Structure formats: structure tokens, C-alpha cells
Amino acid sequence: MQDNSHSERMSAGERRAAGSLALVFAFRMLGMFMVLPVLATYGMELHDATPALIGLAIGAYGLTQAVLQIPFGMLSDRWGRLPVIYAGLLVFAAGAALAATADSIWGVIAGRVLQGAGAISAAVMALLSDLTREQHRTKAMAMIGMSIGLSFAVAMVLGPLLTRAFGLSGLFWSTAGMALLGMLIIAWLVPRAPRALQHRESAVARGSLWPALRHGELLRLDMGIFSLHALLMASFVALPLALVEQGGLPRDEHWWVYLGALLVGFFGMLPFIIYGEKRRQMKRVLLAAICLLLFCEVYFLLWGNSLWMLVLGFVLFFTAFNLLEASLPSLVSKVAPAAGKGTAMGVYATSQFLGAALGGIAGGWLFQQYGVQGVFLGCALMALLWLGFAVTMREPPYVTSLRLPLSAGALADAGLAERLLAVPGVADAVVVAEEAALYVKVDTQQLDRTSLERLVEQPGPAAC
């Protein structure tokens, strides 16, 4: 699958790989997110259920996901991508089955913890890198990103509908079925890679881990995704109950609120994404979205006392959430050093899952102690803290990450990276000899891809 062709179009095999792996991601994330809008309202019927334990069940998957997703990615380098992915999907299905057969909240919590242990994200992304050429990898990863966003939207609508029809047990059985369907997709649709390749754009490199943990701008973004998912999980301990108690909307009817809010929120965020990228004002857009999220939590606290006021709050909340969920990974990609993108994204994903775990636990505890108003106040304070960190960030560099294969002659050119750094538009360049590859970050408004490849193919004094 890997070759040096510079075809502008993805091959049939690449499209098949990206599409099928996007489906695997989508089914898995559907199973993870579908409980979010229903557990707070239906979960109280379980034995031993309390608001604090409901919150723990909502966020529990993040604990094991955070601990295991980087190690699973590294294991896929040693054992192979497919064995790790199959094992992860089986573990996920087992967790769903455990939750489906549980009659107490403790069984559901155990099932959610086991679901999170099927941490295959890094292994799937590594397999995608094995199956796509470098010039098409960004498009393939964008397909994965879109599938995750779409699965979240579908889960918010499908979760209430499935639970209304089949109960919580049926919901969890359906998530187990989705994991097994993912295994069939891997077996029948995903092409076989000739060999596992090392790609620092999608895999964690041990030598890059400590620099990523000390990088101030990356840490601000890690704090951002931690806060965003903590706010999401904590808010959804309280929001479904607010729709019932303050909005008077039966729990079986919540799906239309989520559907409408997500659709409006998705289209509402697009102009801001376009503005931020075109005008190179992503910091301004990011700060505005955090302010909107802060406003939403205060709004729910003070004015969320009727159905239509809550619906308006949902629309604003999902506009801010969708905007931040789409912006933060792009900012990590821009800020991460060359040859450190995969590691930076690994730390970022770990922060996301930790935020989900803490948000669910904290949201449940706040609800049990202080009711829905306590949850919204706690979320508002969290958003304010995040805003304080985000204000200090610098405007990100507007660069694109590339990985270029190097010939033996280029590898022998000790000064290649230094000369490339002198070229206008090249922000960073690192040669990784063991991969026979050059990792480079460029501003495409100043340097196009063809010019860069010509420079790399002509090492030596002529390159500059």
C-alpha cells in the first residue's frame, strides 16, 4: 500500500481502508456515547443507584481508556495492529455485555470500566497510517474525525430511542453488537498492510513523550480538552434531569431536543471555523467558544427553568462544544513539534479521557450534594478556570505537518534539516534516520508541497 507515488487522488485501497476504519471508530464511539443522554434518567431505576454513582458510571470508561490507550498503541507496534484491535473490540463487547446483564449500578460501572479497557484508538490510527500514503493521510484522518463527530451526534439521538424501546439492558446489548460488527468490518473490509510502519504522526515515540509533557502550549491545549470533556460529562449528569424536572419533558421525548440542538450547533460553528482558519484568528475563536460555554453553564444555572429556555441553552452549548471539539485537535497538530505530532496527540487523548472520568465523577457528587444547580455552578467555575489558562496561549502557527520519505542520498546529507529551516515557509524539520523519513512543518501560503519535495530530492548545496 505504501509507495512513493504522488497521485493527487486516494487509491481504491486507501478509500476502502479509511472508510472501513472510520466505520469501526464510529460503531465503537456510538457504544460509548449512547448512554450519555439516558443514564441519568433511566439509571436511577438500578439497585443501589445514587446520583454520585450514576456520575461514576457515566465517566468510568475514561479511567481505563486514559491508562491504556498509549500502551495499546505501543503494543500494536510489537504484536501487530490486528491482534490488538481484535482484542480491544472483544474487551469492549465483554464490558457492554456485563453492563447489559447487570441489575445494579455497580455492574454497570464495572461494565463501563471494562469497555474503556478496549482502548484501540491508537492502534487503529497506526493501522490507517500503514494503509495510506503520506500525501493522503491527513484526508484519511479527517474521515476518522468526521466519523467520531457524526457518531456523537447519532448517539445523542439513538440512545434515547433505543432505551425507550428496549431499556438500558437493550441499549448495552446493542453496543456489544456494534463492537462485534466492528470486528467483522476489520476481517472483511479493511485491506491487509504488508507490514507495520513507524509513523511519528500517528504513533507515540518514547523520546518525544517528556518534551510533549513540558511543552507549555501543548499543555494548555491538553488542559482544554480535559476541561471540555469534564464539562460535557458533568453537564449530562444534570441536563437530562433538568429537562424532566424543570422542563416537564418526559425522558422518552428527549431525543428531539438533542437532534435539533446538535444540527443547529453543527451548522452554527462552521462560520467561526472558517473565519479562524482564513483570517488566522484561531485563538480569538477559541476564547470566544470558551466564553460561550461559560455563559451556557451560567444560563442553565439562572434561567434554565422552562423547556424552551433549556432548548435554547442546549443549542448554544452544542455550538460551543462542536466548535471546540473540532478546533482543539487542529491546534495540537499546528503546535506539536515536527516528529512529535503522534506523541502530542497521544497525551491529548489521554487528557480527554481523564477529563471525561473526572467530569462524570465530580458531576455525580455535585448533584448528590447540591442538586442540578450545584452541577451548573461547578461547571461554570471549571469553564472560568479553563478560560484563565487559555487567555495566556499564543496565536498558533498556521502550518501543515508532512512526512516525506528520504532516499539513501538524502539520509547521508547531514545538513539537510538545517538547510530546509532556512527556506521561507519551513517552520520545523527533523530527519528520523530509523524511519528514513523527514518530518517537516510548513506554511503552505509561503511554500507549496511540490517545491518542498524538489528540495528534498536534491540534497546538498543545491537544495537551498
Short mmCIF file of C-alpha atoms in Angstrom, two decimals:
data_model
loop_
_atom_site.label_atom_id
_atom_site.label_comp_id
_atom_site.label_asym_id
_atom_site.label_seq_id
_atom_site.Cartn_x
_atom_site.Cartn_y
_atom_site.Cartn_z
CA MET A 1 0.00 0.00 0.00
CA GLN A 2 2.84 2.38 0.77
CA ASP A 3 4.58 3.82 -2.25
CA ASN A 4 6.17 6.99 -3.46
CA SER A 5 3.51 7.85 -5.99
CA HIS A 6 2.41 11.46 -5.92
CA SER A 7 -1.11 10.80 -7.20
CA GLU A 8 -3.46 13.55 -6.13
CA ARG A 9 -6.28 11.05 -5.61
CA MET A 10 -6.60 8.40 -2.95
CA SER A 11 -6.41 4.91 -4.40
CA ALA A 12 -9.34 2.50 -4.13
CA GLY A 13 -7.47 0.65 -1.38
CA GLU A 14 -6.86 3.84 0.57
CA ARG A 15 -10.50 4.88 0.32
CA ARG A 16 -11.54 1.41 1.44
CA ALA A 17 -9.12 1.49 4.38
CA ALA A 18 -10.15 4.98 5.52
CA GLY A 19 -13.87 4.30 5.11
CA SER A 20 -13.88 0.94 6.87
CA LEU A 21 -11.70 2.11 9.78
CA ALA A 22 -13.91 5.19 10.12
CA LEU A 23 -16.87 2.80 10.48
CA VAL A 24 -15.03 0.84 13.19
CA PHE A 25 -14.38 4.09 15.07
CA ALA A 26 -17.99 5.21 14.60
CA PHE A 27 -19.54 1.98 15.93
CA ARG A 28 -17.23 1.96 18.93
CA MET A 29 -17.88 5.61 19.80
CA LEU A 30 -21.62 5.09 19.34
CA GLY A 31 -21.46 2.42 22.01
CA MET A 32 -19.50 4.75 24.29
CA PHE A 33 -21.70 7.83 23.88
CA MET A 34 -25.22 6.38 23.67
CA VAL A 35 -25.51 6.07 27.45
CA LEU A 36 -24.70 9.74 27.96
CA PRO A 37 -28.21 11.20 27.47
CA VAL A 38 -30.07 8.34 29.21
CA LEU A 39 -28.07 7.07 32.18
CA ALA A 40 -29.06 9.95 34.47
CA THR A 41 -32.78 9.38 33.86
CA TYR A 42 -33.01 5.59 33.45
CA GLY A 43 -30.08 4.60 35.67
CA MET A 44 -31.81 5.59 38.91
CA GLU A 45 -34.02 2.50 38.50
CA LEU A 46 -30.99 0.24 39.09
CA HIS A 47 -30.32 -1.22 42.54
CA ASP A 48 -28.03 0.88 44.78
CA ALA A 49 -28.14 3.78 42.29
CA THR A 50 -27.30 7.24 43.63
CA PRO A 51 -26.54 10.40 41.67
CA ALA A 52 -22.85 10.08 42.60
CA LEU A 53 -22.70 6.51 41.30
CA ILE A 54 -24.59 7.49 38.14
CA GLY A 55 -21.88 10.09 37.52
CA LEU A 56 -19.20 7.46 38.09
CA ALA A 57 -20.90 5.15 35.59
CA ILE A 58 -21.04 7.95 33.00
CA GLY A 59 -17.34 8.74 33.26
CA ALA A 60 -15.91 5.35 34.30
CA TYR A 61 -14.81 4.34 30.81
CA GLY A 62 -12.41 7.30 30.76
CA LEU A 63 -10.33 5.88 33.62
CA THR A 64 -9.19 2.72 31.82
CA GLN A 65 -9.18 4.43 28.43
CA ALA A 66 -6.75 7.07 29.73
CA VAL A 67 -4.44 4.49 31.29
CA LEU A 68 -4.37 2.01 28.40
CA GLN A 69 -4.68 3.87 25.08
CA ILE A 70 -0.97 4.80 24.79
CA PRO A 71 0.28 1.33 25.94
CA PHE A 72 -2.11 -0.37 23.48
CA GLY A 73 -0.69 1.76 20.69
CA MET A 74 2.84 0.72 21.61
CA LEU A 75 1.79 -2.94 21.84
CA SER A 76 0.43 -2.74 18.32
CA ASP A 77 3.97 -1.92 17.14
CA ARG A 78 5.22 -5.13 18.77
CA TRP A 79 2.36 -7.60 18.37
CA GLY A 80 0.76 -6.24 15.22
CA ARG A 81 -2.21 -3.91 14.66
CA LEU A 82 -4.91 -6.52 14.03
CA PRO A 83 -4.41 -8.66 17.18
CA VAL A 84 -4.56 -5.55 19.39
CA ILE A 85 -7.65 -4.21 17.60
CA TYR A 86 -9.48 -7.55 17.76
CA ALA A 87 -8.62 -7.92 21.45
CA GLY A 88 -9.76 -4.37 22.20
CA LEU A 89 -13.10 -4.84 20.45
CA LEU A 90 -13.67 -8.13 22.29
CA VAL A 91 -12.95 -6.44 25.62
CA PHE A 92 -15.32 -3.61 24.69
CA ALA A 93 -18.07 -6.12 23.78
CA ALA A 94 -17.50 -8.00 27.05
CA GLY A 95 -17.87 -4.76 29.01
CA ALA A 96 -21.12 -3.97 27.22
CA ALA A 97 -22.44 -7.48 27.93
CA LEU A 98 -21.51 -7.14 31.61
CA ALA A 99 -23.41 -3.85 31.83
CA ALA A 100 -26.38 -5.32 29.94
CA THR A 101 -26.79 -8.21 32.38
CA ALA A 102 -26.30 -6.07 35.49
CA ASP A 103 -29.22 -5.29 37.78
CA SER A 104 -27.29 -2.86 39.97
CA ILE A 105 -25.37 0.32 39.31
CA TRP A 106 -22.18 -1.45 40.38
CA GLY A 107 -22.49 -3.88 37.48
CA VAL A 108 -22.97 -1.03 35.05
CA ILE A 109 -19.91 0.75 36.46
CA ALA A 110 -17.84 -2.43 36.08
CA GLY A 111 -19.07 -2.83 32.52
CA ARG A 112 -18.17 0.75 31.65
CA VAL A 113 -14.69 0.31 33.14
CA LEU A 114 -14.21 -2.83 31.06
CA GLN A 115 -15.49 -1.05 27.94
CA GLY A 116 -12.83 1.62 28.39
CA ALA A 117 -10.16 -1.09 28.63
CA GLY A 118 -10.75 -1.84 24.95
CA ALA A 119 -8.54 1.12 24.10
CA ILE A 120 -7.89 0.66 20.38
CA SER A 121 -7.80 4.27 19.16
CA ALA A 122 -4.02 4.48 18.80
CA ALA A 123 -3.80 1.06 17.15
CA VAL A 124 -6.50 1.95 14.61
CA MET A 125 -4.76 5.21 13.74
CA ALA A 126 -1.46 3.37 13.35
CA LEU A 127 -3.13 0.87 11.01
CA LEU A 128 -4.55 3.75 9.00
CA SER A 129 -1.02 5.12 8.62
CA ASP A 130 0.17 1.72 7.41
CA LEU A 131 -2.53 1.65 4.74
CA THR A 132 -2.32 5.18 3.34
CA ARG A 133 0.36 7.19 1.60
CA GLU A 134 1.67 10.26 3.37
CA GLN A 135 0.12 12.77 0.98
CA HIS A 136 -3.36 11.33 1.67
CA ARG A 137 -3.02 10.61 5.37
CA THR A 138 -4.47 13.93 6.50
CA LYS A 139 -7.60 13.30 4.43
CA ALA A 140 -7.90 9.77 5.82
CA MET A 141 -7.55 11.00 9.40
CA ALA A 142 -10.12 13.72 8.69
CA MET A 143 -12.55 10.95 7.71
CA ILE A 144 -11.93 9.32 11.09
CA GLY A 145 -12.51 12.65 12.82
CA MET A 146 -15.78 13.21 10.98
CA SER A 147 -16.94 9.71 11.88
CA ILE A 148 -16.34 10.42 15.57
CA GLY A 149 -18.27 13.69 15.39
CA LEU A 150 -21.12 12.03 13.50
CA SER A 151 -21.23 9.12 15.93
CA PHE A 152 -21.57 11.55 18.85
CA ALA A 153 -24.50 13.28 17.15
CA VAL A 154 -26.19 9.97 16.26
CA ALA A 155 -25.61 8.61 19.77
CA MET A 156 -27.36 11.57 21.37
CA VAL A 157 -30.49 10.78 19.34
CA LEU A 158 -30.27 6.99 19.05
CA GLY A 159 -29.52 6.41 22.76
CA PRO A 160 -32.88 7.75 24.00
CA LEU A 161 -34.78 5.98 21.20
CA LEU A 162 -33.17 2.57 21.86
CA THR A 163 -33.58 2.92 25.62
CA ARG A 164 -37.24 3.84 25.23
CA ALA A 165 -37.78 0.72 23.11
CA PHE A 166 -35.55 -1.85 24.85
CA GLY A 167 -34.46 -0.36 28.18
CA LEU A 168 -30.89 0.11 29.43
CA SER A 169 -30.17 -3.60 29.00
CA GLY A 170 -31.12 -3.46 25.33
CA LEU A 171 -29.00 -0.35 24.87
CA PHE A 172 -25.91 -2.11 26.20
CA TRP A 173 -26.60 -5.25 24.16
CA SER A 174 -26.74 -3.07 21.05
CA THR A 175 -23.33 -1.61 21.89
CA ALA A 176 -21.93 -5.13 22.25
CA GLY A 177 -23.33 -5.93 18.81
CA MET A 178 -21.68 -2.83 17.36
CA ALA A 179 -18.30 -3.97 18.69
CA LEU A 180 -18.75 -7.38 17.07
CA LEU A 181 -19.82 -5.68 13.85
CA GLY A 182 -16.60 -3.69 14.03
CA MET A 183 -14.66 -6.96 14.17
CA LEU A 184 -16.43 -8.17 11.03
CA ILE A 185 -15.53 -4.92 9.27
CA ILE A 186 -11.88 -5.42 10.22
CA ALA A 187 -11.98 -9.01 8.97
CA TRP A 188 -13.81 -8.44 5.68
CA LEU A 189 -13.36 -4.85 4.58
CA VAL A 190 -10.04 -3.50 5.88
CA PRO A 191 -7.14 -4.20 3.49
CA ARG A 192 -4.11 -6.01 4.87
CA ALA A 193 -0.99 -3.93 5.34
CA PRO A 194 2.23 -5.54 4.05
CA ARG A 195 3.99 -4.52 7.27
CA ALA A 196 3.59 -2.25 10.27
CA LEU A 197 5.37 1.04 9.74
CA GLN A 198 6.62 3.52 12.30
CA HIS A 199 4.88 6.86 11.86
CA ARG A 200 5.51 9.63 14.34
CA GLU A 201 2.48 11.48 13.00
CA SER A 202 0.15 8.85 14.47
CA ALA A 203 2.23 6.83 16.97
CA VAL A 204 3.77 7.71 20.33
CA ALA A 205 7.57 7.93 20.35
CA ARG A 206 9.08 7.39 23.78
CA GLY A 207 11.75 10.01 23.17
CA SER A 208 9.10 12.64 22.41
CA LEU A 209 6.94 11.96 25.46
CA TRP A 210 8.79 14.07 28.03
CA PRO A 211 9.15 17.08 25.68
CA ALA A 212 5.38 16.90 25.00
CA LEU A 213 4.68 16.93 28.74
CA ARG A 214 6.87 20.03 29.19
CA HIS A 215 5.57 21.99 26.18
CA GLY A 216 3.61 24.95 27.55
CA GLU A 217 1.37 25.50 24.53
CA LEU A 218 0.55 21.80 24.21
CA LEU A 219 -0.25 21.64 27.93
CA ARG A 220 -2.75 24.49 27.53
CA LEU A 221 -4.47 22.51 24.78
CA ASP A 222 -4.38 19.34 26.92
CA MET A 223 -5.99 21.35 29.69
CA GLY A 224 -8.58 22.47 27.13
CA ILE A 225 -9.70 19.01 26.03
CA PHE A 226 -9.60 17.81 29.66
CA SER A 227 -11.93 20.66 30.63
CA LEU A 228 -14.22 20.27 27.61
CA HIS A 229 -14.96 16.60 28.28
CA ALA A 230 -15.18 17.14 32.02
CA LEU A 231 -17.83 19.80 31.35
CA LEU A 232 -19.65 17.53 28.90
CA MET A 233 -19.86 14.57 31.27
CA ALA A 234 -20.72 16.65 34.34
CA SER A 235 -23.36 18.63 32.46
CA PHE A 236 -25.04 15.43 31.28
CA VAL A 237 -25.45 14.25 34.83
CA ALA A 238 -27.76 17.25 35.32
CA LEU A 239 -29.17 18.27 31.93
CA PRO A 240 -31.37 15.21 31.23
CA LEU A 241 -32.83 15.56 34.74
CA ALA A 242 -33.35 19.30 34.22
CA LEU A 243 -35.36 18.52 31.06
CA VAL A 244 -37.62 16.25 33.13
CA GLU A 245 -37.90 18.24 36.35
CA GLN A 246 -37.65 21.85 35.13
CA GLY A 247 -38.75 21.46 31.51
CA GLY A 248 -41.51 18.96 32.12
CA LEU A 249 -40.36 16.84 29.15
CA PRO A 250 -40.75 13.06 29.59
CA ARG A 251 -37.48 11.20 29.27
CA ASP A 252 -38.80 9.30 26.23
CA GLU A 253 -39.04 12.59 24.30
CA HIS A 254 -35.53 13.95 24.91
CA TRP A 255 -34.22 12.77 21.55
CA TRP A 256 -35.76 15.67 19.58
CA VAL A 257 -34.05 18.24 21.82
CA TYR A 258 -30.66 16.66 21.21
CA LEU A 259 -31.28 16.27 17.48
CA GLY A 260 -32.34 19.88 16.97
CA ALA A 261 -29.58 21.31 19.17
CA LEU A 262 -26.86 19.24 17.51
CA LEU A 263 -27.96 20.15 13.99
CA VAL A 264 -28.18 23.86 14.72
CA GLY A 265 -24.95 23.72 16.72
CA PHE A 266 -23.08 21.97 13.91
CA PHE A 267 -24.04 24.50 11.24
CA GLY A 268 -23.65 27.34 13.73
CA MET A 269 -19.98 26.56 14.35
CA LEU A 270 -18.93 26.36 10.69
CA PRO A 271 -18.64 30.14 10.05
CA PHE A 272 -16.38 30.51 13.09
CA ILE A 273 -14.08 27.66 11.98
CA ILE A 274 -13.83 29.20 8.51
CA TYR A 275 -13.17 32.67 9.94
CA GLY A 276 -10.50 31.41 12.35
CA GLU A 277 -8.58 29.48 9.68
CA LYS A 278 -8.94 32.01 6.83
CA ARG A 279 -8.12 35.06 8.96
CA ARG A 280 -5.66 33.18 11.16
CA GLN A 281 -7.53 34.12 14.31
CA MET A 282 -7.97 30.71 15.94
CA LYS A 283 -7.02 31.99 19.40
CA ARG A 284 -9.83 34.55 19.22
CA VAL A 285 -12.29 31.87 18.08
CA LEU A 286 -11.15 29.50 20.83
CA LEU A 287 -11.56 32.12 23.56
CA ALA A 288 -14.98 33.12 22.24
CA ALA A 289 -16.13 29.47 22.32
CA ILE A 290 -14.91 29.02 25.91
CA CYS A 291 -16.75 32.20 26.90
CA LEU A 292 -19.91 30.84 25.26
CA LEU A 293 -19.52 27.57 27.17
CA LEU A 294 -19.11 29.53 30.41
CA PHE A 295 -22.19 31.58 29.55
CA CYS A 296 -24.18 28.38 28.91
CA GLU A 297 -23.43 26.99 32.37
CA VAL A 298 -24.43 30.29 34.00
CA TYR A 299 -27.52 30.39 31.76
CA PHE A 300 -28.59 26.89 32.87
CA LEU A 301 -27.99 27.91 36.48
CA LEU A 302 -30.02 31.14 36.38
CA TRP A 303 -32.56 30.81 33.58
CA GLY A 304 -32.94 27.12 32.71
CA ASN A 305 -36.35 26.85 34.35
CA SER A 306 -38.57 26.10 31.36
CA LEU A 307 -38.45 23.75 28.39
CA TRP A 308 -37.79 26.34 25.70
CA MET A 309 -35.21 28.15 27.79
CA LEU A 310 -33.43 24.80 28.21
CA VAL A 311 -33.70 24.06 24.47
CA LEU A 312 -32.07 27.43 23.68
CA GLY A 313 -29.32 26.62 26.18
CA PHE A 314 -28.75 23.24 24.51
CA VAL A 315 -28.35 24.93 21.10
CA LEU A 316 -25.73 27.35 22.47
CA PHE A 317 -23.99 24.58 24.41
CA PHE A 318 -23.62 22.31 21.40
CA THR A 319 -22.49 25.18 19.19
CA ALA A 320 -19.65 25.89 21.61
CA PHE A 321 -18.91 22.20 22.17
CA ASN A 322 -18.78 21.34 18.46
CA LEU A 323 -16.57 24.34 17.76
CA LEU A 324 -14.09 23.42 20.49
CA GLU A 325 -14.15 19.70 19.69
CA ALA A 326 -13.25 20.49 16.07
CA SER A 327 -10.69 23.21 16.84
CA LEU A 328 -8.56 21.70 19.59
CA PRO A 329 -7.10 18.71 17.64
CA SER A 330 -6.23 21.04 14.76
CA LEU A 331 -4.41 23.34 17.18
CA VAL A 332 -2.46 20.40 18.64
CA SER A 333 -1.38 19.46 15.12
CA LYS A 334 -0.23 23.02 14.46
CA VAL A 335 1.64 23.45 17.76
CA ALA A 336 3.28 20.00 18.06
CA PRO A 337 6.94 19.82 17.03
CA ALA A 338 7.86 18.02 13.82
CA ALA A 339 8.19 14.28 14.52
CA GLY A 340 6.20 14.79 17.72
CA LYS A 341 2.62 15.00 16.46
CA GLY A 342 1.67 11.40 17.30
CA THR A 343 3.05 11.74 20.82
CA ALA A 344 1.31 15.08 21.33
CA MET A 345 -1.98 13.58 20.16
CA GLY A 346 -1.49 10.61 22.50
CA VAL A 347 -1.08 12.90 25.52
CA TYR A 348 -4.03 14.97 24.29
CA ALA A 349 -6.27 11.88 24.03
CA THR A 350 -5.22 10.74 27.50
CA SER A 351 -6.17 14.18 28.85
CA GLN A 352 -9.55 13.91 27.12
CA PHE A 353 -10.37 10.58 28.77
CA LEU A 354 -9.18 11.77 32.18
CA GLY A 355 -11.46 14.78 31.80
CA ALA A 356 -14.40 12.52 30.96
CA ALA A 357 -13.74 10.39 34.05
CA LEU A 358 -13.34 13.34 36.42
CA GLY A 359 -16.34 15.16 34.93
CA GLY A 360 -18.67 12.23 35.44
CA ILE A 361 -17.45 11.57 38.99
CA ALA A 362 -17.49 15.25 40.02
CA GLY A 363 -20.83 15.91 38.33
CA GLY A 364 -22.48 13.00 40.14
CA TRP A 365 -21.08 14.08 43.50
CA LEU A 366 -22.16 17.70 43.00
CA PHE A 367 -25.65 16.59 42.00
CA GLN A 368 -25.97 14.37 45.06
CA GLN A 369 -24.79 17.14 47.39
CA TYR A 370 -26.29 20.27 45.81
CA GLY A 371 -28.70 19.26 43.03
CA VAL A 372 -28.65 20.40 39.41
CA GLN A 373 -27.77 23.97 40.43
CA GLY A 374 -24.61 22.73 42.13
CA VAL A 375 -23.57 20.90 38.94
CA PHE A 376 -24.05 24.00 36.79
CA LEU A 377 -22.18 26.20 39.26
CA GLY A 378 -19.28 23.72 39.39
CA CYS A 379 -19.19 23.58 35.59
CA ALA A 380 -19.18 27.37 35.37
CA LEU A 381 -16.19 27.54 37.70
CA MET A 382 -14.39 24.89 35.62
CA ALA A 383 -15.02 26.86 32.42
CA LEU A 384 -13.74 30.03 34.11
CA LEU A 385 -10.55 28.23 35.17
CA TRP A 386 -10.07 26.97 31.61
CA LEU A 387 -10.55 30.49 30.25
CA GLY A 388 -7.81 31.71 32.57
CA PHE A 389 -5.38 29.17 31.11
CA ALA A 390 -6.45 29.75 27.50
CA VAL A 391 -6.02 33.54 27.64
CA THR A 392 -2.27 33.08 28.11
CA MET A 393 -1.80 30.96 24.98
CA ARG A 394 -0.03 32.36 21.92
CA GLU A 395 -1.58 32.54 18.47
CA PRO A 396 -0.79 29.13 16.96
CA PRO A 397 1.46 28.80 13.92
CA TYR A 398 -0.56 28.19 10.76
CA VAL A 399 1.44 25.27 9.46
CA THR A 400 0.86 21.84 7.98
CA SER A 401 2.68 18.69 9.13
CA LEU A 402 4.23 16.49 6.45
CA ARG A 403 6.20 13.26 6.43
CA LEU A 404 8.43 12.72 3.40
CA PRO A 405 10.37 9.52 2.62
CA LEU A 406 14.10 10.04 2.15
CA SER A 407 16.44 8.33 -0.27
CA ALA A 408 19.79 6.94 0.85
CA GLY A 409 21.48 10.02 -0.61
CA ALA A 410 19.24 12.40 1.30
CA LEU A 411 19.80 10.45 4.52
CA ALA A 412 23.54 10.83 4.06
CA ASP A 413 23.16 14.62 3.80
CA ALA A 414 23.87 15.70 7.38
CA GLY A 415 22.86 19.30 6.78
CA LEU A 416 19.52 18.67 5.10
CA ALA A 417 17.30 19.69 8.02
CA GLU A 418 19.31 22.81 8.77
CA ARG A 419 19.16 24.00 5.16
CA LEU A 420 15.43 23.37 4.95
CA LEU A 421 14.90 25.53 8.03
CA ALA A 422 16.41 28.42 6.10
CA VAL A 423 13.76 28.11 3.38
CA PRO A 424 10.85 30.60 3.71
CA GLY A 425 7.73 28.77 4.82
CA VAL A 426 9.53 25.90 6.61
CA ALA A 427 8.87 26.20 10.34
CA ASP A 428 10.45 22.95 11.57
CA ALA A 429 12.29 19.99 10.06
CA VAL A 430 13.55 16.77 11.66
CA VAL A 431 15.24 13.81 9.96
CA VAL A 432 14.43 10.43 11.57
CA ALA A 433 17.07 8.06 10.24
CA GLU A 434 15.49 4.83 11.53
CA GLU A 435 12.34 5.60 9.50
CA ALA A 436 14.24 7.03 6.51
CA ALA A 437 11.86 9.97 6.71
CA LEU A 438 11.78 13.73 7.05
CA TYR A 439 9.17 15.34 9.30
CA VAL A 440 8.55 18.94 8.38
CA LYS A 441 6.08 21.71 9.21
CA VAL A 442 5.39 24.27 6.51
CA ASP A 443 3.23 27.31 5.93
CA THR A 444 1.57 26.37 2.66
CA GLN A 445 0.85 30.02 1.88
CA GLN A 446 4.60 30.54 1.57
CA LEU A 447 5.82 27.18 0.28
CA ASP A 448 3.90 24.61 -1.74
CA ARG A 449 4.32 20.86 -1.42
CA THR A 450 5.91 20.34 -4.84
CA SER A 451 8.68 22.85 -4.12
CA LEU A 452 9.47 21.19 -0.82
CA GLU A 453 9.69 17.73 -2.38
CA ARG A 454 12.03 19.07 -5.06
CA LEU A 455 14.33 20.44 -2.36
CA VAL A 456 14.37 17.11 -0.53
CA GLU A 457 15.09 15.19 -3.72
CA GLN A 458 18.12 17.41 -4.41
CA PRO A 459 20.15 17.25 -1.22
CA GLY A 460 23.34 19.18 -0.87
CA PRO A 461 24.16 22.82 -1.58
CA ALA A 462 21.66 22.96 -4.48
CA ALA A 463 18.79 22.36 -2.10
CA CYS A 464 18.79 25.87 -0.81
#
